[in-house]
Structure formats: C-alpha cells, structure tokens
mmCIF file of C-alpha atoms and ligand atoms in Angstrom:
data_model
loop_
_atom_site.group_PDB
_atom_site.id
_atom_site.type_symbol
_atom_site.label_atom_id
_atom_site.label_comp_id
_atom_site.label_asym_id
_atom_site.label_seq_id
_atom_site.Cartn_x
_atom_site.Cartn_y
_atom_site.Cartn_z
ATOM 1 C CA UNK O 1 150.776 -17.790 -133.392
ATOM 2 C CA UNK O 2 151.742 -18.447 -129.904
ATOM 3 C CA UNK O 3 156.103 -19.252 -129.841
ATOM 4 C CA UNK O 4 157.026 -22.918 -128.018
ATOM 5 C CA UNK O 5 160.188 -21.419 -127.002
ATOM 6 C CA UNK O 6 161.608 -18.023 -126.769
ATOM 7 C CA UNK O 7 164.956 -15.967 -126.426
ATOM 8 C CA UNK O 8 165.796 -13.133 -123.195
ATOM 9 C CA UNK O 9 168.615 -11.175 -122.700
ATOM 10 C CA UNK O 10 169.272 -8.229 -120.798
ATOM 11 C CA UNK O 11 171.267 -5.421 -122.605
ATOM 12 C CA UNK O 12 173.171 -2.596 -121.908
ATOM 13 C CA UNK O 13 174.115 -1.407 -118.540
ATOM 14 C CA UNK O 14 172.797 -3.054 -115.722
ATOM 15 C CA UNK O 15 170.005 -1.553 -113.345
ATOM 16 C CA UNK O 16 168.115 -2.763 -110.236
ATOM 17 C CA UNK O 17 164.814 -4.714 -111.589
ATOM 18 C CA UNK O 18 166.317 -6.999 -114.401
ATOM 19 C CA UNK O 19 166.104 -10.215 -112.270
ATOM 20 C CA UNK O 20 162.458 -9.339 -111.426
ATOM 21 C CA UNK O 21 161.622 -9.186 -115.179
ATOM 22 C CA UNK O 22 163.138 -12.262 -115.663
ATOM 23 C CA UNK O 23 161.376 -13.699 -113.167
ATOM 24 C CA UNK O 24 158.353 -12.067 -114.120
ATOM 25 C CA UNK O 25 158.813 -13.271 -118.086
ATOM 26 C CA UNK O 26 159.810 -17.190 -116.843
ATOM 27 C CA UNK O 27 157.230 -17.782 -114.437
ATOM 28 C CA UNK O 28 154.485 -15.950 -116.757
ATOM 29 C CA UNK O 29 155.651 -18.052 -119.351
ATOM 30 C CA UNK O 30 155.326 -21.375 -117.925
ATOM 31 C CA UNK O 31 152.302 -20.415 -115.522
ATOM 32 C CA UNK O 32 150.178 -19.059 -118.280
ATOM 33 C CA UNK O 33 151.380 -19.864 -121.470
ATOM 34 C CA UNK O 34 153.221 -23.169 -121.673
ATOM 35 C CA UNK O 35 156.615 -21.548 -123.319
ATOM 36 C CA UNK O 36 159.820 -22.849 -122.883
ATOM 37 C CA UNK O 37 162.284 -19.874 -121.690
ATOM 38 C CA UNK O 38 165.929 -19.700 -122.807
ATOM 39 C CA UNK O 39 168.605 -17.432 -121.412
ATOM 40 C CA UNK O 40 171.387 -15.738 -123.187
ATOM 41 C CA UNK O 41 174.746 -14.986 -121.223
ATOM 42 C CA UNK O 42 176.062 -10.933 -121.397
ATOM 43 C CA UNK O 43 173.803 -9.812 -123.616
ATOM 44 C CA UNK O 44 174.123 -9.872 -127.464
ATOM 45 C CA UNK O 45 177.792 -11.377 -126.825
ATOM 46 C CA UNK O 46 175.995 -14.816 -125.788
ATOM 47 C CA UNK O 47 173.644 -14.588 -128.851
ATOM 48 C CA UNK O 48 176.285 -14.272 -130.750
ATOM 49 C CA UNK O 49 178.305 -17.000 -129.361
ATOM 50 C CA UNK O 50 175.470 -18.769 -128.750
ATOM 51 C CA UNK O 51 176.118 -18.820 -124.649
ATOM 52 C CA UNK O 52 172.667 -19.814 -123.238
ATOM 53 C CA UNK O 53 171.306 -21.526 -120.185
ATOM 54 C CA UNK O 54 167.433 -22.802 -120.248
ATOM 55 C CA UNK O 55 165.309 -20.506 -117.476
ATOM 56 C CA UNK O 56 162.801 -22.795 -115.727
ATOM 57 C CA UNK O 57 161.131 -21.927 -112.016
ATOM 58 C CA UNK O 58 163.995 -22.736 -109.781
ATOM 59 C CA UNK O 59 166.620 -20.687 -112.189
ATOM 60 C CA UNK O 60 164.508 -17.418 -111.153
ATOM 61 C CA UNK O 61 163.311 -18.230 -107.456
ATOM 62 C CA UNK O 62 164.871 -15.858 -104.704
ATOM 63 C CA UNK O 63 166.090 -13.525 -107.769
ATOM 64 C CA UNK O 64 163.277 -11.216 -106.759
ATOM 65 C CA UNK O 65 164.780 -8.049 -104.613
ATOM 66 C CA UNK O 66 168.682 -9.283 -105.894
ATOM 67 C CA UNK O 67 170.508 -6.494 -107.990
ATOM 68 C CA UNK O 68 172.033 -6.603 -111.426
ATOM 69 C CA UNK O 69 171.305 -9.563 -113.585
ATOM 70 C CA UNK O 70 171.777 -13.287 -113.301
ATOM 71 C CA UNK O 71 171.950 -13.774 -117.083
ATOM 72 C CA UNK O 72 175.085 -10.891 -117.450
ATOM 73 C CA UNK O 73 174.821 -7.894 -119.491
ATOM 74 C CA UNK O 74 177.059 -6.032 -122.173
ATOM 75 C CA UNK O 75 177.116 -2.186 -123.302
ATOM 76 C CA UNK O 76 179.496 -3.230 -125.680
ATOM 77 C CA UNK O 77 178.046 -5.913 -128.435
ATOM 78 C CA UNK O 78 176.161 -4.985 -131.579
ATOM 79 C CA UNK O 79 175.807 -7.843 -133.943
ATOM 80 C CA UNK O 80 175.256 -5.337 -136.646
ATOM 81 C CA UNK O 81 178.800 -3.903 -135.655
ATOM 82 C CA UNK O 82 181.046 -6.833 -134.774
ATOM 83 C CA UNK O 83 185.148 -5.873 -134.707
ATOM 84 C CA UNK O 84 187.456 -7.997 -136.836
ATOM 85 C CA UNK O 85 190.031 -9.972 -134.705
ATOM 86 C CA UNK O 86 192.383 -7.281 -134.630
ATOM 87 C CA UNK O 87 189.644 -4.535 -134.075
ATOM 88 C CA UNK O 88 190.507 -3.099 -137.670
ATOM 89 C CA UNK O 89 187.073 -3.076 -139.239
ATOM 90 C CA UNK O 90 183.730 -4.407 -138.458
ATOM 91 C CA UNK O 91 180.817 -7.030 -140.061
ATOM 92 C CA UNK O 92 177.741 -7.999 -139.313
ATOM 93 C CA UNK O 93 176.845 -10.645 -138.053
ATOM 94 C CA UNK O 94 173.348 -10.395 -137.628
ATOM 95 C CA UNK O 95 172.489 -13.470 -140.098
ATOM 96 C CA UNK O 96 174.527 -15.836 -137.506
ATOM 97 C CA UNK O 97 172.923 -14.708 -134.664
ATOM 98 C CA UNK O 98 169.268 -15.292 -136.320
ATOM 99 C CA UNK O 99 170.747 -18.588 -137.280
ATOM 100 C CA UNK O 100 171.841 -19.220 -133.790
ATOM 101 C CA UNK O 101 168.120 -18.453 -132.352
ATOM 102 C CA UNK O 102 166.336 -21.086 -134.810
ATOM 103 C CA UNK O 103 168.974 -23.900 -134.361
ATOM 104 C CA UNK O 104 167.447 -23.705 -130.531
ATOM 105 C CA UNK O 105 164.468 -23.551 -132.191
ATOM 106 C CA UNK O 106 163.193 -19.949 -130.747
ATOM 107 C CA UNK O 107 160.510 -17.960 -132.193
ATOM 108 C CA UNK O 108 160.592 -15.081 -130.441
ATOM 109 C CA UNK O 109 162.989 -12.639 -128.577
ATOM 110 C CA UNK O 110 162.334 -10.432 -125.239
ATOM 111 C CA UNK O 111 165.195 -8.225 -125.183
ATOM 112 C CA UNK O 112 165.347 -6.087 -121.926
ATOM 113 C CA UNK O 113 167.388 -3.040 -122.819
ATOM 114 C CA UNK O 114 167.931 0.804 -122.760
ATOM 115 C CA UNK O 115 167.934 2.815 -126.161
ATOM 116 C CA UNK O 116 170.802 1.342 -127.731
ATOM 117 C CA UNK O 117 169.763 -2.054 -126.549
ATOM 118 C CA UNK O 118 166.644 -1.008 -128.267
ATOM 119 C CA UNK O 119 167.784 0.139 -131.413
ATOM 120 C CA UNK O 120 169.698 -3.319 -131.895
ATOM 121 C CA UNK O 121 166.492 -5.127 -131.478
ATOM 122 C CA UNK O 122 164.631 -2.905 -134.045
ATOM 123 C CA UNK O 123 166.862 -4.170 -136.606
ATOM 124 C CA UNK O 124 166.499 -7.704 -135.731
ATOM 125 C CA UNK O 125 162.873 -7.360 -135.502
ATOM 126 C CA UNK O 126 163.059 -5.971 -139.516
ATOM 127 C CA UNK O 127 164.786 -9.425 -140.429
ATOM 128 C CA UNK O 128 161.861 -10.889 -139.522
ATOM 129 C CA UNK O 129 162.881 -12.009 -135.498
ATOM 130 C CA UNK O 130 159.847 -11.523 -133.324
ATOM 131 C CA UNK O 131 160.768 -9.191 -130.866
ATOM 132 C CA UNK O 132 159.554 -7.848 -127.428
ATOM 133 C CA UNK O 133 161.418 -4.747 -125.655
ATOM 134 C CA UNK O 134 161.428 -4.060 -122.220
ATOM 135 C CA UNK O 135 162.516 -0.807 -121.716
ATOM 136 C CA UNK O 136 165.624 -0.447 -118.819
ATOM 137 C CA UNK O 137 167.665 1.945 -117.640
ATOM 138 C CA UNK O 138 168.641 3.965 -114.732
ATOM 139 C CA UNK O 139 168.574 7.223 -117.481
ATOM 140 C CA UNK O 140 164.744 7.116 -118.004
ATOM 141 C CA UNK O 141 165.820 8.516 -121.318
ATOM 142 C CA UNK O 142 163.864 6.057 -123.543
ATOM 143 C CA UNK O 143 161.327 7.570 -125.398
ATOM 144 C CA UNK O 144 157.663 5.957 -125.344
ATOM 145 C CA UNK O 145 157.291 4.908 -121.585
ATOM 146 C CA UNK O 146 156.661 7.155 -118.950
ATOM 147 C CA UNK O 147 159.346 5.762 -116.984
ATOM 148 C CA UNK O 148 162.310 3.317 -117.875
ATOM 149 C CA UNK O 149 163.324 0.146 -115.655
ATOM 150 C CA UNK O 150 165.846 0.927 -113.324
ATOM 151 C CA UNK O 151 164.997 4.561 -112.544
ATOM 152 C CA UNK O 152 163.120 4.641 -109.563
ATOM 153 C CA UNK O 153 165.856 2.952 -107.840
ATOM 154 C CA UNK O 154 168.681 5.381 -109.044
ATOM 155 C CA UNK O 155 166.452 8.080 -107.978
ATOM 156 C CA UNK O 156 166.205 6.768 -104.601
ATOM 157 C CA UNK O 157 170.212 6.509 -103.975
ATOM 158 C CA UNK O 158 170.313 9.704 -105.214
ATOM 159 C CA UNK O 159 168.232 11.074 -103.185
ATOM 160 C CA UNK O 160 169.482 9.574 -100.152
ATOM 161 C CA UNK O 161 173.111 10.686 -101.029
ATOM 162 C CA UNK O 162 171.061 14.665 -101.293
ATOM 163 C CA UNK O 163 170.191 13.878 -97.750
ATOM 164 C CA UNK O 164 173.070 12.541 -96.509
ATOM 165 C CA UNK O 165 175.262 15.403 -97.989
ATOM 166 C CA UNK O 166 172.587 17.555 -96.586
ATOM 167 C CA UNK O 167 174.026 17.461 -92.416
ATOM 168 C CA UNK O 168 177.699 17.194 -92.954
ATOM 169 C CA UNK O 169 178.199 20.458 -95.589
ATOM 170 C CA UNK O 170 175.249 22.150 -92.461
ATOM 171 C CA UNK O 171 177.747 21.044 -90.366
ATOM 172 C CA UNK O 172 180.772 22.599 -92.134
ATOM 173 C CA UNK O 173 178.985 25.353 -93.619
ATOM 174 C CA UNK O 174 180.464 23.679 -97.062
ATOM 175 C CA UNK O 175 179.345 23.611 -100.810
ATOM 176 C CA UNK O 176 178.795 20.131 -101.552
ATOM 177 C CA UNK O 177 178.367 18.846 -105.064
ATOM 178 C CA UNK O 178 177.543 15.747 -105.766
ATOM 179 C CA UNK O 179 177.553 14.386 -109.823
ATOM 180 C CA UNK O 180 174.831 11.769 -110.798
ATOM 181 C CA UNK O 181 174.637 9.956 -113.988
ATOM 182 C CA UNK O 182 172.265 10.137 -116.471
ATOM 183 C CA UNK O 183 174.416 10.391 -119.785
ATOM 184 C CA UNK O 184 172.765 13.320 -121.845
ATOM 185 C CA UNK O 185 169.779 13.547 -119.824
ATOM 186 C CA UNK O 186 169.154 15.348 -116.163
ATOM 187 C CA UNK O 187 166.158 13.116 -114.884
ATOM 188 C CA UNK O 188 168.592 11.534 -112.243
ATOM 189 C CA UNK O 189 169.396 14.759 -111.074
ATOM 190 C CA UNK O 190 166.326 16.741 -110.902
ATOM 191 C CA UNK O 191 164.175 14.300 -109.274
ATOM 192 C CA UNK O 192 166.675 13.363 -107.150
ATOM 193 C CA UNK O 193 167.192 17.273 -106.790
ATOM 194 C CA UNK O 194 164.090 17.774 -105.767
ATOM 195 C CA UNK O 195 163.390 14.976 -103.187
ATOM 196 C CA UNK O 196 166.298 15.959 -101.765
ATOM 197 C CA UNK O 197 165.692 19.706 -102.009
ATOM 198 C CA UNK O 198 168.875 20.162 -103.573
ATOM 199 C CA UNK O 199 169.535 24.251 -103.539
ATOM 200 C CA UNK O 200 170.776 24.020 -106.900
ATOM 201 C CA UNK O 201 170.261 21.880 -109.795
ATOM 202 C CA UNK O 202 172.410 21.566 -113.506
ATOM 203 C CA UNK O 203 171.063 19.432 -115.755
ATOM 204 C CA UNK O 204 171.992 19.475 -119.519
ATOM 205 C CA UNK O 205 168.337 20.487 -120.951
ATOM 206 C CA UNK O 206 169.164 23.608 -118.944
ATOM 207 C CA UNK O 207 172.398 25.285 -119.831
ATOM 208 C CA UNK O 208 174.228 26.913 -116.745
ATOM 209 C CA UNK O 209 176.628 30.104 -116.518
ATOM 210 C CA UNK O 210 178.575 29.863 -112.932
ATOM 211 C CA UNK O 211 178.070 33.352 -111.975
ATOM 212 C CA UNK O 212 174.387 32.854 -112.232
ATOM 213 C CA UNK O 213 175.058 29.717 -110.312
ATOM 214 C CA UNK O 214 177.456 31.722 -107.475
ATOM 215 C CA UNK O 215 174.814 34.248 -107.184
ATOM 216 C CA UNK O 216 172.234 32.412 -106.351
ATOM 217 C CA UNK O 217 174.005 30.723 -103.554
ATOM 218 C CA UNK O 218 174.828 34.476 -102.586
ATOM 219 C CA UNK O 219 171.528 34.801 -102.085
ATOM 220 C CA UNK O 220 170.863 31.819 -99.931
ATOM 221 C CA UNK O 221 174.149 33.371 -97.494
ATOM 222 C CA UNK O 222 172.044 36.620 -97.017
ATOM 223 C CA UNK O 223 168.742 34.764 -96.277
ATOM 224 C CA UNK O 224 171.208 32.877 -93.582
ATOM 225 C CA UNK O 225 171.725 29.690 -95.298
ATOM 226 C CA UNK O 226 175.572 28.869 -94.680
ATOM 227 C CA UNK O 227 175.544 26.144 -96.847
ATOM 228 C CA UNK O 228 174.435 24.839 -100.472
ATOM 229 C CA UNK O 229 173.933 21.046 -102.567
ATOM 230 C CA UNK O 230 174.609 21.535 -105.737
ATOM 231 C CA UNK O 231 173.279 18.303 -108.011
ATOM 232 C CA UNK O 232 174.763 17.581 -111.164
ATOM 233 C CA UNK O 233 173.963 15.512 -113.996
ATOM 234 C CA UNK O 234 176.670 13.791 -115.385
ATOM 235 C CA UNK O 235 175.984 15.390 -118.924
ATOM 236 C CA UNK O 236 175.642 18.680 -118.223
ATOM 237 C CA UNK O 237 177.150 21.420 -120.065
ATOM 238 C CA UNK O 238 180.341 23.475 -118.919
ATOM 239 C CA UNK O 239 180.023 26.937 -119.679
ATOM 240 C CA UNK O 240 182.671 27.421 -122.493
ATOM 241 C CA UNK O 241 182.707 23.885 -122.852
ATOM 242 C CA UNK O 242 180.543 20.670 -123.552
ATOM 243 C CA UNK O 243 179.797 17.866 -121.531
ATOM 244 C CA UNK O 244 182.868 16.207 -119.817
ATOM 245 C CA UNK O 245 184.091 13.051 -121.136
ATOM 246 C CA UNK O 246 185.725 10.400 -118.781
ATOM 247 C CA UNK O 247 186.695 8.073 -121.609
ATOM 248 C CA UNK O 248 185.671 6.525 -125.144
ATOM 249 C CA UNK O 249 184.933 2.765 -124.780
ATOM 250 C CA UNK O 250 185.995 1.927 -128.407
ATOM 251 C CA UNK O 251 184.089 -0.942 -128.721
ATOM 252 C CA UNK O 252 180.413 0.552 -127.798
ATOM 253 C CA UNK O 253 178.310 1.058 -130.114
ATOM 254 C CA UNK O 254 177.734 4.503 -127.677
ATOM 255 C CA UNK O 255 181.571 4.904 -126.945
ATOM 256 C CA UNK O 256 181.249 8.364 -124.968
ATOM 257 C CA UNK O 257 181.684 7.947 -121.333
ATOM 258 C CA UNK O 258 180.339 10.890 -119.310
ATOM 259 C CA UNK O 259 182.160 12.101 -116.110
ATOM 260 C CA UNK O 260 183.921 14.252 -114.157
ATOM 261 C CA UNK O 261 181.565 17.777 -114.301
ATOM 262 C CA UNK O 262 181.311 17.324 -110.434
ATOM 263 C CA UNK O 263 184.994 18.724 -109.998
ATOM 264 C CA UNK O 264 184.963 21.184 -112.641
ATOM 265 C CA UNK O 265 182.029 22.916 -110.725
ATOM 266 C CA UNK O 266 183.318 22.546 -107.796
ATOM 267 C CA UNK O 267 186.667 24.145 -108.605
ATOM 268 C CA UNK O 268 184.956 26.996 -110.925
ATOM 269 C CA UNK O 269 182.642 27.827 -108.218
ATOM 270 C CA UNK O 270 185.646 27.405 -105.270
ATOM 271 C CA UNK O 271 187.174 30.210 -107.903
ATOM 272 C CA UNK O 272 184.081 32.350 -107.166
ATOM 273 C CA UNK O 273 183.063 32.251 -103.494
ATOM 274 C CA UNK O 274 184.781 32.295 -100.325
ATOM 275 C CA UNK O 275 183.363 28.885 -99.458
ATOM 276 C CA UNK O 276 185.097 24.945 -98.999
ATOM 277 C CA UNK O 277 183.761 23.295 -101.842
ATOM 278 C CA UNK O 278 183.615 19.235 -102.108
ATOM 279 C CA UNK O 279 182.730 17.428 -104.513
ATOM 280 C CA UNK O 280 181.349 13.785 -104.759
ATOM 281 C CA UNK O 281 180.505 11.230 -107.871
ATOM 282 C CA UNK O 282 177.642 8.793 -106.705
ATOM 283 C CA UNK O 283 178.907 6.516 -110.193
ATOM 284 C CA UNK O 284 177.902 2.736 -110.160
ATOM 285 C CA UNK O 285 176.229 3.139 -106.751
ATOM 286 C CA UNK O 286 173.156 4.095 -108.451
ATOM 287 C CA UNK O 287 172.945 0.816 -110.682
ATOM 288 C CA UNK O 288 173.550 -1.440 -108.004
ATOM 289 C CA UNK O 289 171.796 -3.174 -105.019
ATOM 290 C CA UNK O 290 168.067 -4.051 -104.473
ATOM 291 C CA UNK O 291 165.128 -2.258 -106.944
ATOM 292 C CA UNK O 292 162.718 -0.614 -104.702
ATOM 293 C CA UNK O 293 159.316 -1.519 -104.438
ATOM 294 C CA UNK O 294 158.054 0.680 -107.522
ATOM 295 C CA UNK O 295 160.871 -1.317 -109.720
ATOM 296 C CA UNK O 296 159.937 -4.898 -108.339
ATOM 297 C CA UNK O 297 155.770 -4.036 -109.341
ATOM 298 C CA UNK O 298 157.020 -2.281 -112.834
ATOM 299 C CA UNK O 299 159.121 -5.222 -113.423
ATOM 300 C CA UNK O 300 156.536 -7.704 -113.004
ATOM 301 C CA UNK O 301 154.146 -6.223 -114.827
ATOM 302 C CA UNK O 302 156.403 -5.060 -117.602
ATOM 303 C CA UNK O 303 157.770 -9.124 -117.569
ATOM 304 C CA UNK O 304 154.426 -10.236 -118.073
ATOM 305 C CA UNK O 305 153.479 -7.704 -120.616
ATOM 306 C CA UNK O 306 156.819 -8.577 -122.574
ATOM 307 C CA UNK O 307 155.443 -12.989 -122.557
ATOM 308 C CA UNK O 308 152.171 -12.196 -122.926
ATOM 309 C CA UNK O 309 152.301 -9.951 -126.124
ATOM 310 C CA UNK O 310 154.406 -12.678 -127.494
ATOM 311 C CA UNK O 311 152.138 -15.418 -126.857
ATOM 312 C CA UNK O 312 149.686 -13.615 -128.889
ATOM 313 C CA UNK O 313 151.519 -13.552 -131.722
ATOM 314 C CA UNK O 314 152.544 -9.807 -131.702
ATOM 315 C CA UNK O 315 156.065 -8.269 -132.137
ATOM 316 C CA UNK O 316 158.139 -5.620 -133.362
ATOM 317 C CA UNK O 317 156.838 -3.757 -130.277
ATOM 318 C CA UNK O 318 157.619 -2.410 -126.609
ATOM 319 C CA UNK O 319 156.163 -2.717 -123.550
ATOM 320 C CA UNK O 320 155.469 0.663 -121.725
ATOM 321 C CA UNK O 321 154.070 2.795 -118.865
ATOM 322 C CA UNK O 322 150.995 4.725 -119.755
ATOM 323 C CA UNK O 323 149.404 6.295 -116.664
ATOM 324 C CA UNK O 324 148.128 3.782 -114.966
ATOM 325 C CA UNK O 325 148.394 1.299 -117.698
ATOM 326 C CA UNK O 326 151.242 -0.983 -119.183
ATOM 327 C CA UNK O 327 150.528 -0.804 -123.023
ATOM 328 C CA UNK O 328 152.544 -1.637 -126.271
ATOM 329 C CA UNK O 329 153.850 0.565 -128.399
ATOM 330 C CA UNK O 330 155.581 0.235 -131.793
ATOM 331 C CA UNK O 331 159.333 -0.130 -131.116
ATOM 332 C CA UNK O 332 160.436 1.814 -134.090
ATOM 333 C CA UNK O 333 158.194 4.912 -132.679
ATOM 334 C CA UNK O 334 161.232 4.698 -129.368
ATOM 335 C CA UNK O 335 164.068 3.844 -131.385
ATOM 336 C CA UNK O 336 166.023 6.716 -132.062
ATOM 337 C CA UNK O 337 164.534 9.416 -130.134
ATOM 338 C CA UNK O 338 165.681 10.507 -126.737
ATOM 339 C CA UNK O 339 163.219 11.303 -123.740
ATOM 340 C CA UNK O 340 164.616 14.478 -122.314
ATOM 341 C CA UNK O 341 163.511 16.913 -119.821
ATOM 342 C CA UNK O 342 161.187 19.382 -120.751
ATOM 343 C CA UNK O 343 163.088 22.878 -119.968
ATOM 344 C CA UNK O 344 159.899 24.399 -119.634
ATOM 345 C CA UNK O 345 157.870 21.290 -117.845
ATOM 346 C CA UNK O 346 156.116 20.892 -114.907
ATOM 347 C CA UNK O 347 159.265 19.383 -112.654
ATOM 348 C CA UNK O 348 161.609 22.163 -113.760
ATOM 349 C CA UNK O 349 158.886 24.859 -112.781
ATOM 350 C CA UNK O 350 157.881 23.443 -109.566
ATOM 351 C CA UNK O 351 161.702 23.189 -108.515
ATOM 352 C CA UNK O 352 161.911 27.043 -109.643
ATOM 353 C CA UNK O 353 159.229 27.835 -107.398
ATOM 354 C CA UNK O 354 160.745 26.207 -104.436
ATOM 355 C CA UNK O 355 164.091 28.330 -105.085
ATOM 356 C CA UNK O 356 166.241 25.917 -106.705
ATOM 357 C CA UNK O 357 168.633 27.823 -108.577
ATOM 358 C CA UNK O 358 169.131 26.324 -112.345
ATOM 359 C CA UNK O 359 171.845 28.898 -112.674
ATOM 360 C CA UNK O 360 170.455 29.957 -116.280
ATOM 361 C CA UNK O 361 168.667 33.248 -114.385
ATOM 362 C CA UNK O 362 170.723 36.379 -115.657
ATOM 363 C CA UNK O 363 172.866 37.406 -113.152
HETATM 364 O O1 F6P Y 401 173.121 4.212 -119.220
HETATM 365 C C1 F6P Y 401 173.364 3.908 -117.891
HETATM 366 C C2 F6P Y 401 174.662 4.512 -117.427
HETATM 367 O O2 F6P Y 401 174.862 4.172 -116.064
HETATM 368 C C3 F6P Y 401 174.775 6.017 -117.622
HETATM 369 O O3 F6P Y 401 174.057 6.755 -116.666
HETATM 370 C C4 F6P Y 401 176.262 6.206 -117.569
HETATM 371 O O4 F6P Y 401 176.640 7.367 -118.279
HETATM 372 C C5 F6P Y 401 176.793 4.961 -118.253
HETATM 373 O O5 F6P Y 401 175.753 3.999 -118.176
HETATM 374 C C6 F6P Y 401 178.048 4.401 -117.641
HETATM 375 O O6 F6P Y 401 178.505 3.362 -118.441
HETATM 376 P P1 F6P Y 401 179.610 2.312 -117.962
HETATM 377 O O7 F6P Y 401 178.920 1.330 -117.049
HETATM 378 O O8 F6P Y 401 180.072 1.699 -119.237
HETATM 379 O O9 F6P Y 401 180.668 3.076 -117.231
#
C-alpha cells in the first residue's frame, strides 16, 4: 500500500550529495506520488525528540550542488542505545521513537545513512517500520552497492590534494604524505592514489613494512625521481602496531576515531632516508563542499529509487548501484558486512603495474 506521509533523515557523518537526495525524495514524492514528506532534525536525535520540519518544493529548491545537509546529521544517536542522564547506562528507546513516527501519522521511513546508520534502520524495519536505505558515505565501505553516496566527491578532493602535493615536494625534492580518511577501509586512498598517481599507496587491506616502503622510494631516486607521494588511509596498519586512534567518541555507537598514521609514516620513514618528509591530513575537507556531477545524478536517482520503492508498498530494503542499474536489495544482506578492498582485485593490480609501491613487496 502506497504511505500518505513518510519520515527522512540523514544519518551518520555528513557527505556531499545528501541535499540532492532530499531533493530528489521530496520532489519525487509530490511530483509522482502524492506523499506528504516530513523532515527529521540531526538524525535519529530529532526522531527521538521528535524535532521535525515538513519538506515541501520550496524547502529543497537551490539545495541541489549545496554541501552537507539541510536537515542536520548525527554519528552519535542510536535509539536502541540511548545514555541515561548521567551517561551511566543505556535503554532503548526504540518503542518511543516508533510512537513518535505514527503520532505524525508516517508510514514509512527513508533513512539516508552509512553502515551504522544502516544497521539502526534494520532494527527498526524488524519492529515492523517500513524502511528505505539510501546508502551514504564518503568510505564506500557499505556492502551491497557498487558505490556509496558521498564517495565520488571525497575521491575528487583527494585527488586534487595528490596533484597539488605533486609540484611543491618536485619542487623541494620532498616526501610528501598526505593521510585520507576512510575508517577501516583504503578506497579513499587508492583511487585517489591512483588518479593522482600517487608513488606509493598504504591502505589497511594491504599490510605495510617501512623498509619495503623506503626501498621502493630508493628505487624511484635511482630511476631519477627526487621526490615521492605517499597516500595513506586513515586506517591503515602500523607495522608493530594497529591502526592509529585519534580519540573514542563515547557516545557513538562506532566510538573509534581514526587518525594520525600520516605523521607516524612520515617520521618512521624520515628515520630511514635522507629525505625532508611532510606530512598532511586532508580530514573534513573531503566531506565538505559541492558533490560532483557523478554524486548530484547518483543522488537523484538513488532519491527517487528510495520514494518510489516506498510508494509501492515495499520495505525492509536498500537502494543500490548495480552496473548500470539502481536496484533494491534486502537491507539485512548490507547490514553488518563491510565492503573492503579486494587485496588481490583489479584496482590494486593495475596500481602494481604502474609502479605504485604497496610496501608489502619483500625487501
Ligand atoms: O565515515 C565517514 C568519516 O568521515 C570517516 O572517514 C572518518 O573516519 C569519520 O567519519 C570521522 O568522524 P567524525 O566526523 O566524527 O570525526
């Protein structure tokens, strides 16, 4: 049965593309299907204290090419996980947030989210809330999709920071290496890696040893090449060690924080060779500003997947790239697994053959 009225929120960190899914959902809804669209504020935090705004045509005109999200979004809020007052123990509130969706008389829920976003909506979707997931995030780590929300745009920063790093460490004859995010998987940095020709790339489906690393930019010196990029994912894996962790955000339902690899390389590899070594984190940079032109057509046609599967009555699912097609796929078949990079795949073998040093070669 086709919903009167339906629930969105964007969950999870923000990307570039979430107001053109919005867009995409609102105007789809009215356009095609006649269903009212309501908005709630940061994410799970405004279903659970019920903090909505009704989305008609003018709320999501000129929201097209404009970053971030006009509803707010939240990495923090699980309403299966809510903290006491004084953060002592949790409940869940689950049953108040259903509660919350039929007072406004909503039959169905879009939630536009990464993997924990996703998991959340699983659950509400087995108390019996229709649900719709859009799957976000500048990771591309959700499982299902051949490419998450948000991605293509963090690529592209990425890439241009590659390039950009490119002249100055030619100019200074300098190892630059520049951290990307990512969490615990290197598509960020490969891709970006790889656009950018990057001379050497660490992702954590590869694990690295820093000789291996050092003599392969060695090898570049003798061939004449004074310089080297090294890119980083966020979550790679310190020899010795295991990822680095910038901080634990209690509250999260994911509480790591990745961050900070880009200096220990640089000052284990500063250790090694008789090179200036900088080191840059890219950070936030790659979640903000406009989505590029991939991003705005994925949103749209992931937006009016998300209404449309809705309006015919089906739920409990997600909307996702196949090829050339947008299909839906059972959201429990995502939840829970993680879309890594294929050590062995295509991307990591082409790189190979272009040089890029993984620094996993024995020495
Ligand atoms: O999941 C998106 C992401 O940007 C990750 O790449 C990164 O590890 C994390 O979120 C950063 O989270 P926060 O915005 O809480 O610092």
């Amino acid at each position: 049965m086709t919903p009167r009225r339906v629930g969105v929120v964007t969950a999870g960190g923000d990307c570039p593309g979430m107001n053109a899914v919005l867009r995409a959902v609102v105007k789809a809804a009215a356009h095609e299907h006649g269903i009212e669209v309501v908005g709630f504020r940061d994410g799970f935090a405004g279903l659970l204290s019920d903090d909505s705004l009704p989305l008609g045509f003018d709320d999501v005109s000129d929201i097209l090419v404009q970053g971030g999200t006009i509803l707010g979004a939240s990495n923090k809020d699980d309403p299966f996980r809510v903290p006491t007052g004084d953060g002592s123990s949790y409940v869940d509130r689950s049953d108040a947030l259903l509660a919350t969706l039929s007072r406004h008389g909503i039959e169905g829920l879009i939630v536009i989210g990464g993997d924990g976003s996703l998991r959340i909506a699983d659950r509400l979707g087995a108390k019996g809330l229709a649900v719709v997931a859009v799957p976000k995030t500048i990771d591309n780590d959700v499982a299902g999709t051949d490419i998450t929300l948000g991605f293509d745009s963090a690529r592209a920063i990425a890439t241009e920071a590659v390039d950009r790093l490119h002249t100055t460490a030619a100019s200074h004859h300098r190892l630059m290496v520049l951290e990307v995010m990512g969490r615990n998987t290197g598509w960020i940095a490969l891709e970006a890696g790889i656009a950018g020709g990057g001379d050497v790339i660490l992702i954590p489906e590869v694990p690295f040893g820093y000789d291996a690393v050092a003599a392969g930019i060695r090898d570049r010196v003798k061939r004449g090449r004074r310089f080297s990029i090294i890119v980083v994912a966020e979550g790679a894996t310190c020899p010795g060690g295991g990822a680095v962790v910038r901080r634990l955000v209690k509250d999260s339902p994911e509480p790591v924080r990745l961050g900070g690899v880009g200096a220990v390389v640089a000052h284990a590899l500063e250790a090694l060779l008789p090179y200036e070594v900088r080191y840059v984190v890219l950070g936030h940079v790659q979640r903000g500003g406009p989505p590029t032109a991939f991003d705005r057509v994925l949103a749209a046609r992931f937006g009016v997947a998300a209404i449309g599967a809705l309006a015919d009555g089906e739920a409990g699912c997600m909307v996702a790239l196949h090829g050339p097609r947008i299909e839906r796929v059972p959201l429990a078949e995502s939840v829970g697994r993680t879309r890594s990079v294929d050590p062995a795949g295509e991307r990591v073998q082409v790189a190979r053959r272009v040089g890029t040093v993984f620094g996993d070669e024995p020495v």
